[in-house]
Amino acid sequence: MAATVQQTQAVAAFRCTGDQCPDTCCKGWGMQLSAETVALYQTEAPELLDAVTSGEAEHIMRRDPQTDYCVKFDAGWCGIHKQYGDRMLGDACHFFPRITRRLGDITTQTATLSCPEIARLSLFADAPATPQHTTLERLPHSLTDYLPEGLAAADAWGLHQSALAATRDETASAERILMRLSAAARALETQPVAQWPGAFAFFLKIADTRLPPPQAKAEDPFNLINALQGLIGAAKKTARPRLMETLDCMTRALGVTLQWNDLTIQTAPDSLTRFLAIDTAWRTHYAAHYAPILKRWLEAQLSASLFPFCGLGNSLSERIAILAVRFATLKLALMCACHETGGALPEAETIRITQSLARFLDHLADPALSLAIYTETGWTLEARMRALVGDG
Ligand code: SF4
């Protein structure tokens, strides 16, 4: 049955690049199948049941143990799509990289930066997060409704759009916008949900006056890398060449060594000096160039997580803390890459770095380890977070 959805322009413009994709979604992931799709295979194409197994979920697409690709991956394209048509794809395969959700009677469709083409559109195309009404013939079999009790859908949608609009403020840095959103999110937590739509704009407006002075620690950049290393070490083992390229550039630039057996990091005597030089070069030469890109990243993350209504983390302050550390990680990766390149990066390289981090970090299903690390480092505290992202 056809359904009207609020779809972002990035999703509307998206076309899978298939055999041209540098990091296909068919590799390394357990693409889930709903019970409905498995039932469809049982009745119409039982030969496809060979491609179904269990793992990350009750029903997932089986992967080749040698290559870690979906067994139906065929020269860059989906073999099921090619032979049987789109109707036989499970929801995860049909919709990826799109994310479809309900907000009461509003259905929204945005997308994840873990797809290279969505990363390109989100960072560099016109108005990627602007919604437009679209009619879709298919929706996922299961759709979670993220509308909190006590809030009208239109008000919740308006609040979400206000958060996206805040990222487009040309008079503020991406770092300051992130901290404003953090302050507003923390303030919203103290209010009844019914008051959120009215209070959000006010909290954003007064955020600058309430931010605590930043509290930096010299070890922060190295702990950022170590935190990423810890999450990779705890995750399922699979080859992540694009992510490792990003991480290797960071370790080279800062002169640090990662020990993977015990997930520790070793700094060199000049690691801090290196970081300070990279930070100075960033502020002098690259920050202005990357300001709109980092704002676009922020907008895309808020859009993909229907901020403040869902996302990794159980509360608004947990979600904003996770977002802030990801922002700081991406920024450090871009800083190190600019340092190594000796100039602003080509668009494709900015996309690779952004997408490689998103592909790993955006698919962590459990916030517990991330939050434990970020709490231990102090990054969940506003003053520490402010220093970490580089606001002030
Ligand atoms: S990651 Fe995106 S562009 Fe690449 S194969 Fe998957 S949907 Fe297509």
Short mmCIF file of C-alpha atoms and ligand atoms in Angstrom, two decimals:
data_model
loop_
_atom_site.label_atom_id
_atom_site.label_comp_id
_atom_site.label_asym_id
_atom_site.label_seq_id
_atom_site.Cartn_x
_atom_site.Cartn_y
_atom_site.Cartn_z
CA MET A 1 0.00 0.00 0.00
CA ALA A 2 1.40 3.42 -0.95
CA ALA A 3 2.47 5.62 1.96
CA THR A 4 3.44 9.28 2.21
CA VAL A 5 6.76 9.88 3.92
CA GLN A 6 8.90 12.86 4.81
CA GLN A 7 12.02 11.98 2.87
CA THR A 8 15.25 13.97 2.91
CA GLN A 9 16.60 15.34 -0.35
CA ALA A 10 19.73 13.20 0.09
CA VAL A 11 17.56 10.09 0.06
CA ALA A 12 15.55 11.37 -2.90
CA ALA A 13 18.77 11.97 -4.85
CA PHE A 14 20.43 8.70 -3.77
CA ARG A 15 21.25 6.02 -6.34
CA CYS A 16 23.32 3.02 -5.29
CA THR A 17 26.64 3.12 -7.14
CA GLY A 18 26.80 -0.69 -7.21
CA ASP A 19 30.00 -1.98 -8.80
CA GLN A 20 31.54 1.50 -8.45
CA CYS A 21 31.02 1.55 -4.66
CA PRO A 22 34.31 1.65 -2.72
CA ASP A 23 32.84 0.07 0.43
CA THR A 24 29.86 -2.06 -0.46
CA CYS A 25 27.26 -2.69 2.24
CA CYS A 26 27.20 -6.40 1.29
CA LYS A 27 30.52 -6.96 3.09
CA GLY A 28 30.94 -7.65 6.78
CA TRP A 29 27.35 -7.11 7.89
CA GLY A 30 24.63 -9.54 8.83
CA MET A 31 21.85 -8.06 6.71
CA GLN A 32 18.67 -8.93 8.57
CA LEU A 33 15.60 -10.53 7.07
CA SER A 34 12.13 -10.23 8.57
CA ALA A 35 9.96 -13.30 9.19
CA GLU A 36 7.76 -12.05 6.33
CA THR A 37 10.65 -12.20 3.84
CA VAL A 38 11.66 -15.68 5.00
CA ALA A 39 8.02 -16.76 4.57
CA LEU A 40 8.07 -15.27 1.06
CA TYR A 41 11.15 -17.35 0.20
CA GLN A 42 9.48 -20.48 1.61
CA THR A 43 6.46 -20.06 -0.64
CA GLU A 44 7.89 -18.49 -3.80
CA ALA A 45 11.64 -19.17 -3.96
CA PRO A 46 12.70 -21.93 -1.53
CA GLU A 47 16.10 -22.09 -3.22
CA LEU A 48 16.87 -18.73 -1.60
CA LEU A 49 16.62 -20.25 1.88
CA ASP A 50 20.17 -21.53 1.36
CA ALA A 51 21.31 -17.93 1.54
CA VAL A 52 19.63 -17.39 4.92
CA THR A 53 21.25 -18.14 8.25
CA SER A 54 21.15 -16.76 11.78
CA GLY A 55 23.72 -14.70 13.65
CA GLU A 56 23.37 -11.01 14.50
CA ALA A 57 19.59 -11.65 14.25
CA GLU A 58 17.31 -14.65 13.88
CA HIS A 59 17.42 -14.38 10.09
CA ILE A 60 20.35 -12.81 8.24
CA MET A 61 21.89 -13.15 4.80
CA ARG A 62 24.69 -15.70 4.85
CA ARG A 63 28.20 -14.44 4.11
CA ASP A 64 31.11 -16.14 2.39
CA PRO A 65 33.51 -16.98 5.25
CA GLN A 66 36.51 -16.27 3.00
CA THR A 67 35.49 -12.85 1.71
CA ASP A 68 32.86 -11.81 4.31
CA TYR A 69 30.63 -10.72 1.39
CA CYS A 70 26.96 -11.70 1.21
CA VAL A 71 26.77 -14.99 -0.72
CA LYS A 72 24.43 -13.32 -3.20
CA PHE A 73 26.85 -10.47 -3.93
CA ASP A 74 27.64 -10.64 -7.64
CA ALA A 75 30.26 -8.33 -9.20
CA GLY A 76 29.18 -5.27 -7.27
CA TRP A 77 25.45 -5.87 -7.39
CA CYS A 78 22.87 -7.94 -5.52
CA GLY A 79 22.28 -11.33 -7.14
CA ILE A 80 18.77 -11.64 -5.66
CA HIS A 81 17.79 -8.21 -6.98
CA LYS A 82 19.14 -9.10 -10.41
CA GLN A 83 17.49 -12.50 -10.69
CA TYR A 84 14.26 -12.11 -8.70
CA GLY A 85 13.63 -8.35 -8.50
CA ASP A 86 13.39 -5.95 -5.62
CA ARG A 87 10.30 -7.62 -4.09
CA MET A 88 12.44 -10.55 -2.92
CA LEU A 89 14.90 -8.38 -1.01
CA GLY A 90 14.64 -8.28 2.77
CA ASP A 91 13.93 -4.89 4.32
CA ALA A 92 17.54 -4.28 5.34
CA CYS A 93 18.79 -4.92 1.79
CA HIS A 94 15.94 -3.05 0.10
CA PHE A 95 16.13 0.05 2.29
CA PHE A 96 19.84 0.42 3.12
CA PRO A 97 21.19 3.12 3.45
CA ARG A 98 17.78 4.64 4.12
CA ILE A 99 16.42 4.75 7.66
CA THR A 100 12.64 4.77 7.98
CA ARG A 101 10.92 5.65 11.25
CA ARG A 102 7.63 6.77 12.64
CA LEU A 103 7.07 9.89 14.66
CA GLY A 104 3.42 9.36 15.52
CA ASP A 105 1.48 9.71 12.27
CA ILE A 106 4.53 11.10 10.43
CA THR A 107 6.78 8.62 8.63
CA THR A 108 10.32 9.84 8.06
CA GLN A 109 13.06 8.57 5.81
CA THR A 110 16.64 9.69 6.13
CA ALA A 111 19.94 7.85 5.59
CA THR A 112 23.24 6.82 7.14
CA LEU A 113 26.66 8.25 6.34
CA SER A 114 28.02 4.70 6.37
CA CYS A 115 27.13 4.52 2.67
CA PRO A 116 29.79 6.39 0.63
CA GLU A 117 27.20 7.83 -1.76
CA ILE A 118 25.03 9.13 1.08
CA ALA A 119 28.18 10.59 2.68
CA ARG A 120 28.89 12.41 -0.59
CA LEU A 121 25.37 13.76 -0.89
CA SER A 122 25.16 14.71 2.80
CA LEU A 123 28.45 16.57 2.87
CA PHE A 124 28.48 18.18 -0.57
CA ALA A 125 25.03 18.26 -2.27
CA ASP A 126 22.45 21.04 -1.89
CA ALA A 127 20.09 20.96 1.10
CA PRO A 128 20.54 17.22 1.79
CA ALA A 129 18.53 17.10 5.03
CA THR A 130 15.61 19.19 3.79
CA PRO A 131 12.50 17.01 3.86
CA GLN A 132 10.02 16.61 1.04
CA HIS A 133 6.77 14.66 0.81
CA THR A 134 7.24 11.49 -1.19
CA THR A 135 4.98 8.53 -1.87
CA LEU A 136 6.56 5.12 -1.35
CA GLU A 137 5.13 1.78 -2.45
CA ARG A 138 7.00 -0.11 0.24
CA LEU A 139 7.68 0.45 3.93
CA PRO A 140 9.63 -1.84 6.29
CA HIS A 141 7.56 -4.62 7.83
CA SER A 142 8.37 -3.27 11.26
CA LEU A 143 8.56 0.45 12.03
CA THR A 144 9.36 1.83 15.47
CA ASP A 145 7.41 4.88 16.62
CA TYR A 146 9.75 7.32 18.40
CA LEU A 147 7.10 9.87 19.37
CA PRO A 148 7.35 10.37 23.15
CA GLU A 149 4.13 10.19 25.12
CA GLY A 150 2.68 13.63 25.72
CA LEU A 151 3.97 15.19 22.47
CA ALA A 152 2.04 15.83 19.25
CA ALA A 153 3.75 14.48 16.11
CA ALA A 154 3.74 17.88 14.37
CA ASP A 155 5.41 19.50 17.41
CA ALA A 156 8.03 16.76 17.62
CA TRP A 157 8.73 17.08 13.91
CA GLY A 158 9.02 20.87 14.30
CA LEU A 159 11.50 20.43 17.16
CA HIS A 160 13.59 18.04 15.06
CA GLN A 161 13.60 20.51 12.16
CA SER A 162 14.68 23.29 14.55
CA ALA A 163 17.66 21.18 15.62
CA LEU A 164 18.61 20.67 11.95
CA ALA A 165 18.20 24.40 11.28
CA ALA A 166 20.57 25.17 14.18
CA THR A 167 23.37 23.38 12.31
CA ARG A 168 22.99 25.81 9.39
CA ASP A 169 23.87 28.90 11.45
CA GLU A 170 26.56 30.61 9.37
CA THR A 171 27.57 32.88 12.24
CA ALA A 172 28.69 30.07 14.56
CA SER A 173 31.32 27.34 14.30
CA ALA A 174 30.32 23.69 14.07
CA GLU A 175 31.94 23.21 17.48
CA ARG A 176 29.81 25.93 19.07
CA ILE A 177 26.64 24.63 17.42
CA LEU A 178 27.35 21.18 18.83
CA MET A 179 27.83 22.62 22.32
CA ARG A 180 24.62 24.66 21.99
CA LEU A 181 22.76 21.49 21.09
CA SER A 182 24.39 19.75 24.04
CA ALA A 183 23.31 22.50 26.43
CA ALA A 184 19.78 22.52 25.01
CA ALA A 185 19.53 18.72 25.16
CA ARG A 186 20.66 18.65 28.79
CA ALA A 187 18.15 21.39 29.64
CA LEU A 188 15.31 19.57 27.86
CA GLU A 189 15.97 16.54 30.06
CA THR A 190 14.91 18.57 33.09
CA GLN A 191 11.57 19.51 31.49
CA PRO A 192 8.35 17.56 30.93
CA VAL A 193 8.28 16.29 27.35
CA ALA A 194 5.17 18.34 26.59
CA GLN A 195 7.22 21.52 27.06
CA TRP A 196 10.09 20.51 24.78
CA PRO A 197 8.83 22.18 21.56
CA GLY A 198 8.40 25.56 23.25
CA ALA A 199 11.53 25.32 25.38
CA PHE A 200 14.03 24.10 22.77
CA ALA A 201 14.47 27.41 20.91
CA PHE A 202 14.87 29.25 24.22
CA PHE A 203 17.48 26.79 25.51
CA LEU A 204 19.41 27.08 22.24
CA LYS A 205 19.30 30.86 22.42
CA ILE A 206 20.70 31.09 25.94
CA ALA A 207 23.16 28.20 25.53
CA ASP A 208 26.19 30.44 24.89
CA THR A 209 25.75 32.12 28.28
CA ARG A 210 25.59 28.79 30.11
CA LEU A 211 28.53 26.92 28.66
CA PRO A 212 31.24 26.21 31.24
CA PRO A 213 34.84 27.13 30.37
CA PRO A 214 36.51 24.32 28.40
CA GLN A 215 38.72 21.96 30.42
CA ALA A 216 41.31 20.36 28.17
CA LYS A 217 43.67 17.53 29.04
CA ALA A 218 46.87 16.96 27.10
CA GLU A 219 46.05 13.29 26.64
CA ASP A 220 42.65 13.91 24.99
CA PRO A 221 43.72 13.43 21.33
CA PHE A 222 45.54 10.20 22.19
CA ASN A 223 42.63 8.96 24.28
CA LEU A 224 40.33 9.64 21.32
CA ILE A 225 42.39 7.27 19.21
CA ASN A 226 42.59 4.77 22.06
CA ALA A 227 38.80 4.93 22.50
CA LEU A 228 38.29 4.14 18.82
CA GLN A 229 40.85 1.35 19.12
CA GLY A 230 38.97 -0.07 22.14
CA LEU A 231 35.67 -0.11 20.25
CA ILE A 232 37.27 -1.77 17.21
CA GLY A 233 38.93 -4.34 19.48
CA ALA A 234 35.60 -5.20 21.09
CA ALA A 235 33.72 -5.47 17.78
CA LYS A 236 33.26 -8.39 15.45
CA LYS A 237 36.48 -9.20 13.62
CA THR A 238 36.31 -8.31 9.96
CA ALA A 239 38.56 -6.48 7.53
CA ARG A 240 37.95 -2.72 7.62
CA PRO A 241 40.59 -1.37 5.22
CA ARG A 242 39.08 2.10 4.84
CA LEU A 243 38.75 2.57 8.58
CA MET A 244 42.28 1.28 9.20
CA GLU A 245 43.58 3.74 6.60
CA THR A 246 41.94 6.52 8.62
CA LEU A 247 43.34 5.21 11.89
CA ASP A 248 46.83 4.63 10.45
CA CYS A 249 46.99 8.22 9.24
CA MET A 250 46.12 9.44 12.75
CA THR A 251 48.75 7.25 14.41
CA ARG A 252 51.43 8.30 11.89
CA ALA A 253 50.66 12.00 12.26
CA LEU A 254 50.79 11.88 16.06
CA GLY A 255 53.64 9.38 16.28
CA VAL A 256 51.69 6.92 18.42
CA THR A 257 51.71 3.13 18.37
CA LEU A 258 48.66 0.95 18.93
CA GLN A 259 49.04 -2.40 20.69
CA TRP A 260 46.15 -4.57 19.56
CA ASN A 261 46.79 -7.46 21.96
CA ASP A 262 45.91 -5.37 25.02
CA LEU A 263 44.25 -2.40 23.27
CA THR A 264 46.70 0.18 24.56
CA ILE A 265 48.34 3.18 22.92
CA GLN A 266 51.95 4.30 23.27
CA THR A 267 52.84 7.92 22.67
CA ALA A 268 56.28 9.09 21.53
CA PRO A 269 58.17 11.85 23.37
CA ASP A 270 57.12 14.34 20.69
CA SER A 271 53.48 13.21 20.27
CA LEU A 272 52.05 16.18 22.16
CA THR A 273 54.28 18.62 20.24
CA ARG A 274 53.09 17.03 17.00
CA PHE A 275 49.45 17.39 18.02
CA LEU A 276 49.90 21.05 18.99
CA ALA A 277 51.50 21.79 15.61
CA ILE A 278 48.70 19.97 13.77
CA ASP A 279 46.08 21.83 15.82
CA THR A 280 47.70 25.20 15.05
CA ALA A 281 47.89 24.40 11.33
CA TRP A 282 44.22 23.34 11.38
CA ARG A 283 43.07 26.54 13.06
CA THR A 284 45.22 28.67 10.72
CA HIS A 285 44.71 26.98 7.36
CA TYR A 286 41.92 24.40 7.36
CA ALA A 287 39.24 25.17 9.97
CA ALA A 288 37.40 27.68 7.76
CA HIS A 289 37.40 25.25 4.83
CA TYR A 290 36.03 22.40 6.94
CA ALA A 291 33.48 24.44 8.97
CA PRO A 292 30.62 23.90 6.47
CA ILE A 293 31.59 20.24 6.08
CA LEU A 294 31.53 19.61 9.82
CA LYS A 295 28.18 21.40 10.04
CA ARG A 296 26.87 19.16 7.28
CA TRP A 297 28.16 16.13 9.21
CA LEU A 298 26.35 17.35 12.31
CA GLU A 299 23.16 17.94 10.35
CA ALA A 300 23.37 14.46 8.81
CA GLN A 301 23.88 12.83 12.20
CA LEU A 302 20.95 14.70 13.74
CA SER A 303 18.82 13.84 10.73
CA ALA A 304 19.76 10.15 10.81
CA SER A 305 19.02 9.92 14.53
CA LEU A 306 15.79 11.96 14.38
CA PHE A 307 17.39 14.08 17.10
CA PRO A 308 16.47 14.28 19.93
CA PHE A 309 14.10 11.32 19.69
CA CYS A 310 16.44 8.40 19.01
CA GLY A 311 20.07 7.49 18.45
CA LEU A 312 22.70 5.57 20.37
CA GLY A 313 22.27 6.29 24.09
CA ASN A 314 19.42 6.04 26.52
CA SER A 315 19.02 9.73 27.30
CA LEU A 316 19.54 13.03 25.51
CA SER A 317 22.79 13.70 27.39
CA GLU A 318 24.14 10.23 26.54
CA ARG A 319 23.24 10.73 22.87
CA ILE A 320 24.88 14.13 22.68
CA ALA A 321 28.01 12.81 24.44
CA ILE A 322 28.35 10.01 21.88
CA LEU A 323 27.76 12.50 19.06
CA ALA A 324 30.39 14.88 20.48
CA VAL A 325 33.07 12.18 20.72
CA ARG A 326 32.34 11.09 17.15
CA PHE A 327 32.60 14.71 16.03
CA ALA A 328 35.95 15.06 17.82
CA THR A 329 37.19 11.79 16.29
CA LEU A 330 36.24 12.84 12.77
CA LYS A 331 37.80 16.26 13.27
CA LEU A 332 41.05 14.74 14.55
CA ALA A 333 41.11 12.35 11.58
CA LEU A 334 40.65 15.28 9.15
CA MET A 335 43.30 17.32 10.98
CA CYS A 336 45.82 14.49 10.72
CA ALA A 337 44.99 13.84 7.05
CA CYS A 338 45.40 17.54 6.15
CA HIS A 339 48.73 17.55 7.98
CA GLU A 340 49.92 14.52 6.07
CA THR A 341 48.66 15.81 2.73
CA GLY A 342 49.95 19.31 3.33
CA GLY A 343 46.68 20.87 2.23
CA ALA A 344 42.91 20.56 2.29
CA LEU A 345 41.83 17.08 1.20
CA PRO A 346 40.22 16.18 -2.12
CA GLU A 347 36.45 15.70 -1.77
CA ALA A 348 36.77 11.91 -2.20
CA GLU A 349 39.23 11.68 0.68
CA THR A 350 37.00 13.71 2.99
CA ILE A 351 34.17 11.35 2.08
CA ARG A 352 36.33 8.28 2.70
CA ILE A 353 37.38 9.43 6.16
CA THR A 354 33.84 10.45 7.13
CA GLN A 355 32.24 7.29 5.77
CA SER A 356 34.86 4.91 7.18
CA LEU A 357 34.24 6.21 10.70
CA ALA A 358 30.47 6.24 10.23
CA ARG A 359 30.41 2.71 8.86
CA PHE A 360 31.97 1.47 12.06
CA LEU A 361 30.62 3.85 14.71
CA ASP A 362 27.06 4.24 13.39
CA HIS A 363 26.51 0.52 13.59
CA LEU A 364 27.41 -0.02 17.22
CA ALA A 365 24.17 -1.28 18.67
CA ASP A 366 25.07 -1.02 22.36
CA PRO A 367 26.16 2.30 23.88
CA ALA A 368 27.48 0.73 27.10
CA LEU A 369 31.16 0.40 26.17
CA SER A 370 31.30 3.79 24.44
CA LEU A 371 29.73 5.50 27.43
CA ALA A 372 31.98 3.68 29.90
CA ILE A 373 35.05 4.94 28.01
CA TYR A 374 33.69 8.47 27.62
CA THR A 375 32.73 8.64 31.29
CA GLU A 376 36.18 7.47 32.39
CA THR A 377 37.87 10.12 30.24
CA GLY A 378 35.48 12.79 31.56
CA TRP A 379 34.10 13.58 28.08
CA THR A 380 30.49 13.28 29.22
CA LEU A 381 31.03 16.43 31.33
CA GLU A 382 30.17 19.63 29.46
CA ALA A 383 33.46 21.43 30.21
CA ARG A 384 35.53 18.43 29.09
CA MET A 385 33.34 17.89 26.05
CA ARG A 386 33.75 21.52 25.06
CA ALA A 387 37.53 21.19 25.10
CA LEU A 388 37.41 17.85 23.31
CA VAL A 389 35.44 19.17 20.32
CA GLY A 390 37.58 22.34 20.25
CA ASP A 391 35.01 24.99 21.17
CA GLY A 392 37.00 27.88 22.58
S1 SF4 B 1 27.14 1.19 0.49
FE1 SF4 B 1 25.63 2.49 -0.61
S2 SF4 B 1 26.46 2.85 -2.70
FE2 SF4 B 1 27.63 1.13 -1.73
S3 SF4 B 1 26.61 -0.75 -2.46
FE3 SF4 B 1 25.65 -0.23 -0.48
S4 SF4 B 1 23.88 1.11 -0.96
FE4 SF4 B 1 25.19 0.99 -2.83
#
